[in-house]
Amino acid sequence: MTDKPTIALRPGGPADAPAVLRLLDDATTWLVARGRTGQWGTELASTNPRRVAQADEYAAGGGLWLAELDGRPVGALVVGPAMAYVPPASEPELYVNLLVSDRAHAGLGIGARLLAQAAELARERGVGLLRVDCYAGDDRALVRFYERCGFTATDPFTVERPGHEPWPGQVLARRLD
């Protein structure tokens, strides 16, 4: 019987921005190879100045956590305040701003493990609500992933993008109390 590899979690910092970009680039490449370009498009995050600046902000903002396998980042979680484009919560919350995992290690539960960390962080802060938003297009596979992790779909939304198709999104919530 083969044991699952051990995934370690650690807080991230400014030096981890390149790891976040690599994870985003790898995920985009994986999505594009499957014709699933609606979520993040086809442009790699590392080639987009806005996404590079966002990764730098995530890494320096105090809400980054990395999942590592043998010392190599295989997942990233960023928590903080809700994104401006989603309906505000009616109570204090912790918001998942980013969740990405290395598809080369699919099946190890990296995303679920990082979401469990987010729930633990919320509990430590005395917050009873954890929310996230995700791409809700195509077959809604991402929405179903979050539902399997204990979230309930709440508010659908659309981000209008001049020169591009609108981006369908879904807010999901998980009660922690």
PDB file of C-alpha atoms in Angstrom:
ATOM      1  CA  MET A   1       0.000   0.000   0.000  1.00  0.00           C
ATOM      2  CA  THR A   2       1.336   3.414  -0.946  1.00  0.00           C
ATOM      3  CA  ASP A   3       0.879   6.299   1.456  1.00  0.00           C
ATOM      4  CA  LYS A   4      -0.266   9.666   0.172  1.00  0.00           C
ATOM      5  CA  PRO A   5       2.528  12.235   0.160  1.00  0.00           C
ATOM      6  CA  THR A   6       2.485  14.665   3.066  1.00  0.00           C
ATOM      7  CA  ILE A   7       1.306  18.147   2.157  1.00  0.00           C
ATOM      8  CA  ALA A   8       2.710  20.795   4.498  1.00  0.00           C
ATOM      9  CA  LEU A   9       1.141  24.234   4.927  1.00  0.00           C
ATOM     10  CA  ARG A  10       3.025  27.407   5.701  1.00  0.00           C
ATOM     11  CA  PRO A  11       2.330  31.131   5.685  1.00  0.00           C
ATOM     12  CA  GLY A  12       3.615  32.890   2.595  1.00  0.00           C
ATOM     13  CA  GLY A  13       5.409  36.182   2.223  1.00  0.00           C
ATOM     14  CA  PRO A  14       6.790  38.600  -0.365  1.00  0.00           C
ATOM     15  CA  ALA A  15       9.385  36.116  -1.641  1.00  0.00           C
ATOM     16  CA  ASP A  16       6.553  33.741  -2.641  1.00  0.00           C
ATOM     17  CA  ALA A  17       5.045  35.901  -5.406  1.00  0.00           C
ATOM     18  CA  PRO A  18       6.922  33.929  -8.127  1.00  0.00           C
ATOM     19  CA  ALA A  19       5.489  30.666  -6.756  1.00  0.00           C
ATOM     20  CA  VAL A  20       1.964  32.099  -6.921  1.00  0.00           C
ATOM     21  CA  LEU A  21       2.562  33.192 -10.520  1.00  0.00           C
ATOM     22  CA  ARG A  22       3.922  29.756 -11.446  1.00  0.00           C
ATOM     23  CA  LEU A  23       0.870  28.062  -9.974  1.00  0.00           C
ATOM     24  CA  LEU A  24      -1.435  30.444 -11.850  1.00  0.00           C
ATOM     25  CA  ASP A  25       0.498  29.941 -15.101  1.00  0.00           C
ATOM     26  CA  ASP A  26       0.389  26.158 -14.737  1.00  0.00           C
ATOM     27  CA  ALA A  27      -3.339  26.218 -13.983  1.00  0.00           C
ATOM     28  CA  THR A  28      -4.015  28.465 -16.979  1.00  0.00           C
ATOM     29  CA  THR A  29      -2.003  26.158 -19.226  1.00  0.00           C
ATOM     30  CA  TRP A  30      -3.965  23.170 -17.906  1.00  0.00           C
ATOM     31  CA  LEU A  31      -7.305  24.933 -18.505  1.00  0.00           C
ATOM     32  CA  VAL A  32      -6.333  26.064 -22.008  1.00  0.00           C
ATOM     33  CA  ALA A  33      -5.230  22.535 -22.947  1.00  0.00           C
ATOM     34  CA  ARG A  34      -8.762  21.395 -22.100  1.00  0.00           C
ATOM     35  CA  GLY A  35     -10.494  24.213 -23.978  1.00  0.00           C
ATOM     36  CA  ARG A  36     -11.620  25.836 -20.729  1.00  0.00           C
ATOM     37  CA  THR A  37     -10.539  29.405 -21.434  1.00  0.00           C
ATOM     38  CA  GLY A  38     -13.527  31.151 -19.869  1.00  0.00           C
ATOM     39  CA  GLN A  39     -12.126  31.108 -16.347  1.00  0.00           C
ATOM     40  CA  TRP A  40      -8.740  32.816 -16.763  1.00  0.00           C
ATOM     41  CA  GLY A  41      -8.387  33.257 -20.510  1.00  0.00           C
ATOM     42  CA  THR A  42      -5.271  32.194 -22.373  1.00  0.00           C
ATOM     43  CA  GLU A  43      -2.704  34.741 -21.175  1.00  0.00           C
ATOM     44  CA  LEU A  44      -0.258  33.559 -18.544  1.00  0.00           C
ATOM     45  CA  ALA A  45      -0.386  35.526 -15.295  1.00  0.00           C
ATOM     46  CA  SER A  46       3.385  36.038 -15.378  1.00  0.00           C
ATOM     47  CA  THR A  47       3.093  37.977 -18.659  1.00  0.00           C
ATOM     48  CA  ASN A  48       0.311  40.287 -17.471  1.00  0.00           C
ATOM     49  CA  PRO A  49       1.538  43.309 -15.446  1.00  0.00           C
ATOM     50  CA  ARG A  50      -1.791  43.551 -13.596  1.00  0.00           C
ATOM     51  CA  ARG A  51      -1.635  39.900 -12.509  1.00  0.00           C
ATOM     52  CA  VAL A  52       2.055  40.224 -11.535  1.00  0.00           C
ATOM     53  CA  ALA A  53       1.171  43.217  -9.335  1.00  0.00           C
ATOM     54  CA  GLN A  54      -1.748  41.245  -7.869  1.00  0.00           C
ATOM     55  CA  ALA A  55       0.551  38.314  -7.014  1.00  0.00           C
ATOM     56  CA  ASP A  56       2.961  40.751  -5.345  1.00  0.00           C
ATOM     57  CA  GLU A  57       0.078  42.215  -3.317  1.00  0.00           C
ATOM     58  CA  TYR A  58      -1.161  38.770  -2.326  1.00  0.00           C
ATOM     59  CA  ALA A  59       2.329  37.712  -1.237  1.00  0.00           C
ATOM     60  CA  ALA A  60       2.936  40.858   0.805  1.00  0.00           C
ATOM     61  CA  GLY A  61      -0.588  41.202   2.229  1.00  0.00           C
ATOM     62  CA  GLY A  62      -0.392  38.735   5.118  1.00  0.00           C
ATOM     63  CA  GLY A  63      -3.128  36.385   3.879  1.00  0.00           C
ATOM     64  CA  LEU A  64      -1.076  34.002   1.725  1.00  0.00           C
ATOM     65  CA  TRP A  65      -0.696  30.324   2.639  1.00  0.00           C
ATOM     66  CA  LEU A  66       1.196  27.788   0.578  1.00  0.00           C
ATOM     67  CA  ALA A  67       0.780  24.039   0.381  1.00  0.00           C
ATOM     68  CA  GLU A  68       4.111  22.321  -0.192  1.00  0.00           C
ATOM     69  CA  LEU A  69       5.125  18.871  -1.284  1.00  0.00           C
ATOM     70  CA  ASP A  70       8.793  18.071  -0.624  1.00  0.00           C
ATOM     71  CA  GLY A  71       9.430  21.792  -0.105  1.00  0.00           C
ATOM     72  CA  ARG A  72       7.918  22.833  -3.457  1.00  0.00           C
ATOM     73  CA  PRO A  73       4.717  24.949  -3.545  1.00  0.00           C
ATOM     74  CA  VAL A  74       1.840  22.927  -5.000  1.00  0.00           C
ATOM     75  CA  GLY A  75      -1.025  25.169  -3.901  1.00  0.00           C
ATOM     76  CA  ALA A  76      -1.784  28.698  -2.784  1.00  0.00           C
ATOM     77  CA  LEU A  77      -4.546  30.250  -0.714  1.00  0.00           C
ATOM     78  CA  VAL A  78      -5.098  33.954  -0.130  1.00  0.00           C
ATOM     79  CA  VAL A  79      -7.623  35.170   2.435  1.00  0.00           C
ATOM     80  CA  GLY A  80      -8.689  38.692   3.258  1.00  0.00           C
ATOM     81  CA  PRO A  81     -11.558  41.100   2.649  1.00  0.00           C
ATOM     82  CA  ALA A  82     -14.180  40.340  -0.002  1.00  0.00           C
ATOM     83  CA  MET A  83     -13.624  41.334  -3.584  1.00  0.00           C
ATOM     84  CA  ALA A  84     -15.326  44.606  -4.588  1.00  0.00           C
ATOM     85  CA  TYR A  85     -17.409  42.947  -7.316  1.00  0.00           C
ATOM     86  CA  VAL A  86     -19.348  40.612  -5.003  1.00  0.00           C
ATOM     87  CA  PRO A  87     -22.358  41.490  -2.845  1.00  0.00           C
ATOM     88  CA  PRO A  88     -21.211  42.397   0.669  1.00  0.00           C
ATOM     89  CA  ALA A  89     -21.799  40.013   3.549  1.00  0.00           C
ATOM     90  CA  SER A  90     -24.278  40.975   6.242  1.00  0.00           C
ATOM     91  CA  GLU A  91     -21.860  39.914   8.988  1.00  0.00           C
ATOM     92  CA  PRO A  92     -18.115  39.673   9.607  1.00  0.00           C
ATOM     93  CA  GLU A  93     -16.445  37.168   7.316  1.00  0.00           C
ATOM     94  CA  LEU A  94     -13.175  35.855   5.988  1.00  0.00           C
ATOM     95  CA  TYR A  95     -12.990  35.751   2.202  1.00  0.00           C
ATOM     96  CA  VAL A  96     -10.997  33.404  -0.001  1.00  0.00           C
ATOM     97  CA  ASN A  97      -9.436  35.704  -2.593  1.00  0.00           C
ATOM     98  CA  LEU A  98      -7.431  32.999  -4.359  1.00  0.00           C
ATOM     99  CA  LEU A  99      -7.242  29.231  -4.370  1.00  0.00           C
ATOM    100  CA  VAL A 100      -5.035  27.471  -6.899  1.00  0.00           C
ATOM    101  CA  SER A 101      -3.400  24.073  -6.909  1.00  0.00           C
ATOM    102  CA  ASP A 102      -0.921  22.264  -9.109  1.00  0.00           C
ATOM    103  CA  ARG A 103      -2.927  19.976 -11.417  1.00  0.00           C
ATOM    104  CA  ALA A 104       0.088  17.653 -11.637  1.00  0.00           C
ATOM    105  CA  HIS A 105      -0.829  16.638  -8.092  1.00  0.00           C
ATOM    106  CA  ALA A 106      -4.597  16.351  -8.568  1.00  0.00           C
ATOM    107  CA  GLY A 107      -6.214  13.906  -6.205  1.00  0.00           C
ATOM    108  CA  LEU A 108      -4.074  14.763  -3.193  1.00  0.00           C
ATOM    109  CA  GLY A 109      -6.734  17.078  -1.726  1.00  0.00           C
ATOM    110  CA  ILE A 110      -4.569  20.194  -1.915  1.00  0.00           C
ATOM    111  CA  GLY A 111      -7.462  22.598  -2.538  1.00  0.00           C
ATOM    112  CA  ALA A 112      -9.623  21.042   0.181  1.00  0.00           C
ATOM    113  CA  ARG A 113      -6.711  21.170   2.620  1.00  0.00           C
ATOM    114  CA  LEU A 114      -6.162  24.867   1.905  1.00  0.00           C
ATOM    115  CA  LEU A 115      -9.891  25.569   2.344  1.00  0.00           C
ATOM    116  CA  ALA A 116      -9.760  23.766   5.710  1.00  0.00           C
ATOM    117  CA  GLN A 117      -6.924  26.123   6.634  1.00  0.00           C
ATOM    118  CA  ALA A 118      -9.082  29.107   5.644  1.00  0.00           C
ATOM    119  CA  ALA A 119     -11.882  27.811   7.884  1.00  0.00           C
ATOM    120  CA  GLU A 120      -9.435  27.407  10.766  1.00  0.00           C
ATOM    121  CA  LEU A 121      -8.142  30.959  10.258  1.00  0.00           C
ATOM    122  CA  ALA A 122     -11.714  32.283  10.311  1.00  0.00           C
ATOM    123  CA  ARG A 123     -12.479  30.398  13.542  1.00  0.00           C
ATOM    124  CA  GLU A 124      -9.280  31.739  15.137  1.00  0.00           C
ATOM    125  CA  ARG A 125     -10.500  35.262  14.286  1.00  0.00           C
ATOM    126  CA  GLY A 126     -13.922  34.560  15.769  1.00  0.00           C
ATOM    127  CA  VAL A 127     -15.617  34.769  12.385  1.00  0.00           C
ATOM    128  CA  GLY A 128     -18.498  32.419  11.581  1.00  0.00           C
ATOM    129  CA  LEU A 129     -18.670  32.972   7.826  1.00  0.00           C
ATOM    130  CA  LEU A 130     -16.216  31.943   5.107  1.00  0.00           C
ATOM    131  CA  ARG A 131     -17.004  33.018   1.562  1.00  0.00           C
ATOM    132  CA  VAL A 132     -15.429  32.527  -1.842  1.00  0.00           C
ATOM    133  CA  ASP A 133     -16.339  33.302  -5.422  1.00  0.00           C
ATOM    134  CA  CYS A 134     -15.470  31.358  -8.520  1.00  0.00           C
ATOM    135  CA  TYR A 135     -16.017  31.019 -12.229  1.00  0.00           C
ATOM    136  CA  ALA A 136     -19.513  29.668 -12.818  1.00  0.00           C
ATOM    137  CA  GLY A 137     -19.367  29.115 -16.557  1.00  0.00           C
ATOM    138  CA  ASP A 138     -18.949  26.011 -18.675  1.00  0.00           C
ATOM    139  CA  ASP A 139     -20.238  23.032 -16.683  1.00  0.00           C
ATOM    140  CA  ARG A 140     -20.013  24.688 -13.221  1.00  0.00           C
ATOM    141  CA  ALA A 141     -17.397  22.120 -12.175  1.00  0.00           C
ATOM    142  CA  LEU A 142     -15.664  24.667  -9.957  1.00  0.00           C
ATOM    143  CA  VAL A 143     -18.925  25.504  -8.173  1.00  0.00           C
ATOM    144  CA  ARG A 144     -19.441  21.788  -7.515  1.00  0.00           C
ATOM    145  CA  PHE A 145     -15.893  21.505  -6.104  1.00  0.00           C
ATOM    146  CA  TYR A 146     -16.648  24.189  -3.516  1.00  0.00           C
ATOM    147  CA  GLU A 147     -19.981  22.573  -2.687  1.00  0.00           C
ATOM    148  CA  ARG A 148     -18.164  19.282  -2.018  1.00  0.00           C
ATOM    149  CA  CYS A 149     -15.951  21.265   0.380  1.00  0.00           C
ATOM    150  CA  GLY A 150     -18.963  22.382   2.440  1.00  0.00           C
ATOM    151  CA  PHE A 151     -19.897  25.641   0.712  1.00  0.00           C
ATOM    152  CA  THR A 152     -23.390  26.599  -0.461  1.00  0.00           C
ATOM    153  CA  ALA A 153     -23.960  28.666  -3.608  1.00  0.00           C
ATOM    154  CA  THR A 154     -25.529  32.009  -2.682  1.00  0.00           C
ATOM    155  CA  ASP A 155     -25.226  34.935  -5.093  1.00  0.00           C
ATOM    156  CA  PRO A 156     -24.595  34.566  -8.820  1.00  0.00           C
ATOM    157  CA  PHE A 157     -23.004  37.623 -10.437  1.00  0.00           C
ATOM    158  CA  THR A 158     -21.556  38.767 -13.741  1.00  0.00           C
ATOM    159  CA  VAL A 159     -18.420  40.832 -14.283  1.00  0.00           C
ATOM    160  CA  GLU A 160     -18.733  42.951 -17.412  1.00  0.00           C
ATOM    161  CA  ARG A 161     -15.430  43.156 -19.293  1.00  0.00           C
ATOM    162  CA  PRO A 162     -15.216  45.685 -22.128  1.00  0.00           C
ATOM    163  CA  GLY A 163     -13.936  43.963 -25.258  1.00  0.00           C
ATOM    164  CA  HIS A 164     -14.472  40.497 -23.743  1.00  0.00           C
ATOM    165  CA  GLU A 165     -17.346  38.188 -22.961  1.00  0.00           C
ATOM    166  CA  PRO A 166     -18.965  38.795 -19.551  1.00  0.00           C
ATOM    167  CA  TRP A 167     -17.503  36.608 -16.790  1.00  0.00           C
ATOM    168  CA  PRO A 168     -20.127  34.536 -14.921  1.00  0.00           C
ATOM    169  CA  GLY A 169     -19.373  34.170 -11.241  1.00  0.00           C
ATOM    170  CA  GLN A 170     -20.840  32.488  -8.207  1.00  0.00           C
ATOM    171  CA  VAL A 171     -20.429  33.451  -4.548  1.00  0.00           C
ATOM    172  CA  LEU A 172     -20.437  30.531  -2.132  1.00  0.00           C
ATOM    173  CA  ALA A 173     -20.636  30.613   1.670  1.00  0.00           C
ATOM    174  CA  ARG A 174     -19.773  28.207   4.442  1.00  0.00           C
ATOM    175  CA  ARG A 175     -21.056  28.589   7.987  1.00  0.00           C
ATOM    176  CA  LEU A 176     -18.449  27.838  10.620  1.00  0.00           C
ATOM    177  CA  ASP A 177     -20.497  28.221  13.807  1.00  0.00           C
TER     178      ASP A 177
END
